[in-house]
C-alpha cells in the first residue's frame, strides 16, 4: 500500500505530481475540443491539437506511461493515438474505473501513481481515486470543483501539453528540505 492516500496527496499537489507514472487521458473534450463532425454517412471527424502531440512524446521519452480512456474509441481516435505513440487505449462502457484498473494491473502501478486529465462527469470516479486529478480549463463545473489542478488552456487546444509540462517540471525539480528523505 502507498503511504499516501489520494486524499492526502491532493493536499500536497507537488508531492502527488512527483509520484505520477501513468497519465490517463480522456479523449473527447481533452484531446479534442469535444466537437464531433458527423457527415451524411455517419462518419465522425475530430480535431486534435498538434501541440498536445509534442507533450505526449516528451512524457513517453521521459519514461512515463500514458493511456487513453474513452467510451468512444472510433477510427479517428485510434489513428491519432497510434500517431502519438499512445499504445494503450482503455475503452469503457460507462464506468472508466475498471478500464483504468486494467491498465494499472498490466503496469503494476497503483492509483496514487495515476494522473487523470478530464473534462466531464464520467471522469469523476477516476478523479476520486487517482493521485492527481487535472481538469481542462473548459471542463464542466463539477469536474473543475473536483480537480487538484486546472489547466489554463481548454481541451483540444493544448491542455494536455500544458498539464504534461507542469508534471515534468514537478518531477525534475529537486525536493525541498521538508520533502527530502
Ligand atoms: Mg470527455
CSV table of C-alpha atoms and ligand atoms in Angstrom, one decimal:
chain,number,residue,atom,x,y,z
A,1,UNK,CA,0.0,0.0,0.0
A,2,UNK,CA,1.0,3.6,-0.6
A,3,UNK,CA,2.0,5.8,2.3
A,4,UNK,CA,-0.2,8.5,0.7
A,5,UNK,CA,-3.9,8.0,0.2
A,6,UNK,CA,-5.2,10.1,-2.8
A,7,UNK,CA,-6.9,12.4,-0.3
A,8,UNK,CA,-3.5,13.1,1.4
A,9,UNK,CA,-1.7,13.5,-1.9
A,10,UNK,CA,-4.3,16.1,-3.0
A,11,UNK,CA,-3.4,18.3,-0.1
A,12,UNK,CA,0.2,18.3,-1.4
A,13,UNK,CA,-0.1,18.5,-5.2
A,14,UNK,CA,3.7,18.9,-5.7
A,15,UNK,CA,4.3,15.5,-3.9
A,16,UNK,CA,1.4,14.0,-5.8
A,17,UNK,CA,2.8,15.2,-9.1
A,18,UNK,CA,6.3,13.7,-8.3
A,19,UNK,CA,4.7,10.2,-7.9
A,20,UNK,CA,2.9,10.1,-11.2
A,21,UNK,CA,4.0,7.3,-13.6
A,22,UNK,CA,0.8,7.0,-15.7
A,23,UNK,CA,-1.2,9.7,-17.3
A,24,UNK,CA,-4.8,8.7,-18.2
A,25,UNK,CA,-6.4,10.9,-20.8
A,26,UNK,CA,-10.0,11.3,-21.6
A,27,UNK,CA,-10.3,11.8,-25.4
A,28,UNK,CA,-13.5,13.9,-26.2
A,29,UNK,CA,-13.1,17.3,-24.6
A,30,UNK,CA,-9.5,16.7,-23.6
A,31,UNK,CA,-7.5,15.6,-26.6
A,32,UNK,CA,-10.3,17.2,-28.7
A,33,UNK,CA,-12.4,20.3,-28.1
A,34,UNK,CA,-15.4,17.9,-27.6
A,35,UNK,CA,-16.8,18.7,-31.1
A,36,UNK,CA,-17.9,15.9,-33.4
A,37,UNK,CA,-18.3,16.5,-37.1
A,38,UNK,CA,-20.6,13.8,-38.5
A,39,UNK,CA,-21.1,13.5,-42.2
A,40,UNK,CA,-24.2,12.2,-44.0
A,41,UNK,CA,-22.8,8.7,-43.9
A,42,UNK,CA,-22.4,8.9,-40.1
A,43,UNK,CA,-18.6,9.1,-40.3
A,44,UNK,CA,-17.1,11.1,-37.4
A,45,UNK,CA,-14.3,13.7,-37.7
A,46,UNK,CA,-12.4,15.1,-34.8
A,47,UNK,CA,-9.9,17.9,-34.4
A,48,UNK,CA,-6.7,17.2,-32.4
A,49,UNK,CA,-4.1,19.8,-31.3
A,50,UNK,CA,-0.6,19.1,-32.7
A,51,UNK,CA,0.9,20.8,-29.5
A,52,UNK,CA,-0.5,18.0,-27.4
A,53,UNK,CA,1.4,15.5,-29.5
A,54,UNK,CA,4.7,17.1,-28.6
A,55,UNK,CA,3.8,17.0,-24.9
A,56,UNK,CA,2.9,13.3,-25.1
A,57,UNK,CA,6.1,12.4,-26.8
A,58,UNK,CA,8.1,14.3,-24.2
A,59,UNK,CA,6.3,12.3,-21.4
A,60,UNK,CA,7.0,9.0,-23.1
A,61,UNK,CA,10.6,9.9,-23.8
A,62,UNK,CA,11.0,10.8,-20.1
A,63,UNK,CA,9.9,7.2,-19.3
A,64,UNK,CA,6.2,7.9,-18.5
A,65,UNK,CA,3.3,5.7,-19.3
A,66,UNK,CA,0.2,7.0,-20.9
A,67,UNK,CA,-3.3,5.6,-21.7
A,68,UNK,CA,-6.3,7.0,-23.4
A,69,UNK,CA,-9.6,6.2,-21.5
A,70,UNK,CA,-12.7,6.7,-23.6
A,71,UNK,CA,-16.2,5.3,-24.3
A,72,UNK,CA,-15.9,6.4,-27.9
A,73,UNK,CA,-12.9,4.7,-29.4
A,74,UNK,CA,-13.6,5.5,-33.1
A,75,UNK,CA,-11.2,5.0,-36.0
A,76,UNK,CA,-10.0,8.6,-36.0
A,77,UNK,CA,-9.1,8.3,-32.3
A,78,UNK,CA,-7.3,5.1,-32.8
A,79,UNK,CA,-5.4,6.6,-35.7
A,80,UNK,CA,-4.4,9.7,-33.8
A,81,UNK,CA,-3.3,7.7,-30.7
A,82,UNK,CA,-1.1,5.4,-32.8
A,83,UNK,CA,0.5,8.5,-34.4
A,84,UNK,CA,1.1,9.9,-30.9
A,85,UNK,CA,2.7,6.7,-29.6
A,86,UNK,CA,-0.1,6.1,-27.2
A,87,UNK,CA,-0.3,2.3,-27.4
A,88,UNK,CA,-2.8,1.9,-24.5
A,89,UNK,CA,-6.4,2.5,-25.3
A,90,UNK,CA,-8.7,1.6,-22.3
A,91,UNK,CA,-12.3,1.5,-23.5
A,92,UNK,CA,-15.0,2.0,-21.0
A,93,UNK,CA,-18.7,1.2,-21.3
A,94,UNK,CA,-19.8,4.0,-18.9
A,95,UNK,CA,-17.6,3.3,-15.9
A,96,UNK,CA,-14.0,4.3,-16.5
A,97,UNK,CA,-12.6,2.9,-13.2
A,98,UNK,CA,-12.4,-0.7,-14.3
A,99,UNK,CA,-10.7,0.4,-17.6
A,100,UNK,CA,-8.0,2.3,-15.6
A,101,UNK,CA,-7.7,-0.6,-13.1
A,102,UNK,CA,-6.9,-3.0,-16.0
A,103,UNK,CA,-4.1,-0.7,-17.1
A,104,UNK,CA,-2.8,-0.4,-13.5
A,105,UNK,CA,-2.7,-4.2,-13.2
A,106,UNK,CA,-0.9,-4.6,-16.5
A,107,UNK,CA,1.8,-2.0,-15.5
A,108,UNK,CA,2.0,-3.0,-11.8
A,109,UNK,CA,1.1,0.5,-10.7
A,110,UNK,CA,-1.2,1.9,-8.0
A,111,UNK,CA,-3.8,4.6,-8.1
A,112,UNK,CA,-1.6,7.2,-6.4
A,113,UNK,CA,0.7,7.0,-9.4
A,114,UNK,CA,-2.0,8.0,-11.8
A,115,UNK,CA,-2.8,11.5,-13.1
A,116,UNK,CA,-6.2,11.7,-14.9
A,117,UNK,CA,-6.9,14.6,-17.3
A,118,UNK,CA,-10.7,15.0,-17.7
A,119,UNK,CA,-13.4,17.4,-18.7
A,120,UNK,CA,-16.8,15.8,-17.8
A,121,UNK,CA,-18.8,13.9,-15.2
A,122,UNK,CA,-17.7,10.4,-16.4
A,123,UNK,CA,-14.2,11.3,-15.4
A,124,UNK,CA,-15.1,12.0,-11.8
A,125,UNK,CA,-14.9,8.4,-10.4
A,126,UNK,CA,-11.3,8.2,-11.7
A,127,UNK,CA,-10.6,11.7,-10.2
A,128,UNK,CA,-11.8,10.3,-6.8
A,129,UNK,CA,-9.2,7.5,-6.9
A,130,UNK,CA,-6.2,8.9,-8.7
A,131,UNK,CA,-3.2,10.6,-7.2
A,132,UNK,CA,-3.6,13.8,-9.3
A,133,UNK,CA,-6.8,15.0,-10.9
A,134,UNK,CA,-6.4,17.6,-13.7
A,135,UNK,CA,-9.3,19.4,-15.3
A,136,UNK,CA,-9.1,21.2,-18.6
A,137,UNK,CA,-10.0,24.9,-18.5
A,138,UNK,CA,-13.4,24.4,-20.1
A,139,UNK,CA,-14.4,21.3,-18.0
A,140,UNK,CA,-17.9,21.1,-16.6
A,141,UNK,CA,-18.3,22.8,-13.1
A,142,UNK,CA,-18.3,19.6,-11.1
A,143,UNK,CA,-15.1,18.5,-12.7
A,144,UNK,CA,-13.4,21.9,-12.1
A,145,UNK,CA,-14.6,21.7,-8.5
A,146,UNK,CA,-13.1,18.2,-8.0
A,147,UNK,CA,-9.8,18.8,-9.7
A,148,UNK,CA,-6.5,19.3,-8.0
A,149,UNK,CA,-5.1,21.2,-11.0
A,150,UNK,CA,-6.9,23.1,-13.7
A,151,UNK,CA,-5.1,24.0,-16.9
A,152,UNK,CA,-5.3,27.5,-18.4
A,153,UNK,CA,-5.8,26.1,-21.9
A,154,UNK,CA,-9.1,24.4,-22.9
A,155,UNK,CA,-9.5,20.8,-24.2
A,156,UNK,CA,-8.3,20.2,-27.7
A,157,UNK,CA,-6.3,23.5,-27.5
A,158,UNK,CA,-3.1,22.5,-25.8
A,159,UNK,CA,-4.4,21.5,-22.3
A,160,UNK,CA,-2.7,18.1,-22.4
A,161,UNK,CA,0.6,19.7,-23.4
A,162,UNK,CA,0.3,22.2,-20.5
A,163,UNK,CA,-0.5,19.5,-18.0
A,164,UNK,CA,2.4,17.3,-19.1
A,165,UNK,CA,4.9,20.2,-18.9
A,166,UNK,CA,3.7,21.0,-15.4
A,167,UNK,CA,4.1,17.4,-14.4
A,168,UNK,CA,7.5,17.1,-15.9
A,169,UNK,CA,8.6,20.3,-14.2
A,170,UNK,CA,7.4,19.0,-10.8
A,171,UNK,CA,9.3,15.7,-11.4
A,172,UNK,CA,12.5,17.3,-12.5
A,173,UNK,CA,12.6,19.8,-9.6
A,174,UNK,CA,14.6,18.8,-6.5
A,175,UNK,CA,12.5,18.2,-3.5
A,176,UNK,CA,12.8,21.0,-0.9
A,177,UNK,CA,14.2,20.4,2.6
A,178,UNK,CA,10.8,19.3,4.0
A,179,UNK,CA,10.3,16.8,1.2
A,180,UNK,CA,13.7,15.2,1.3
A,181,UNK,CA,14.1,11.6,2.6
B,1,LIG,MG1,-14.7,14.0,-22.1
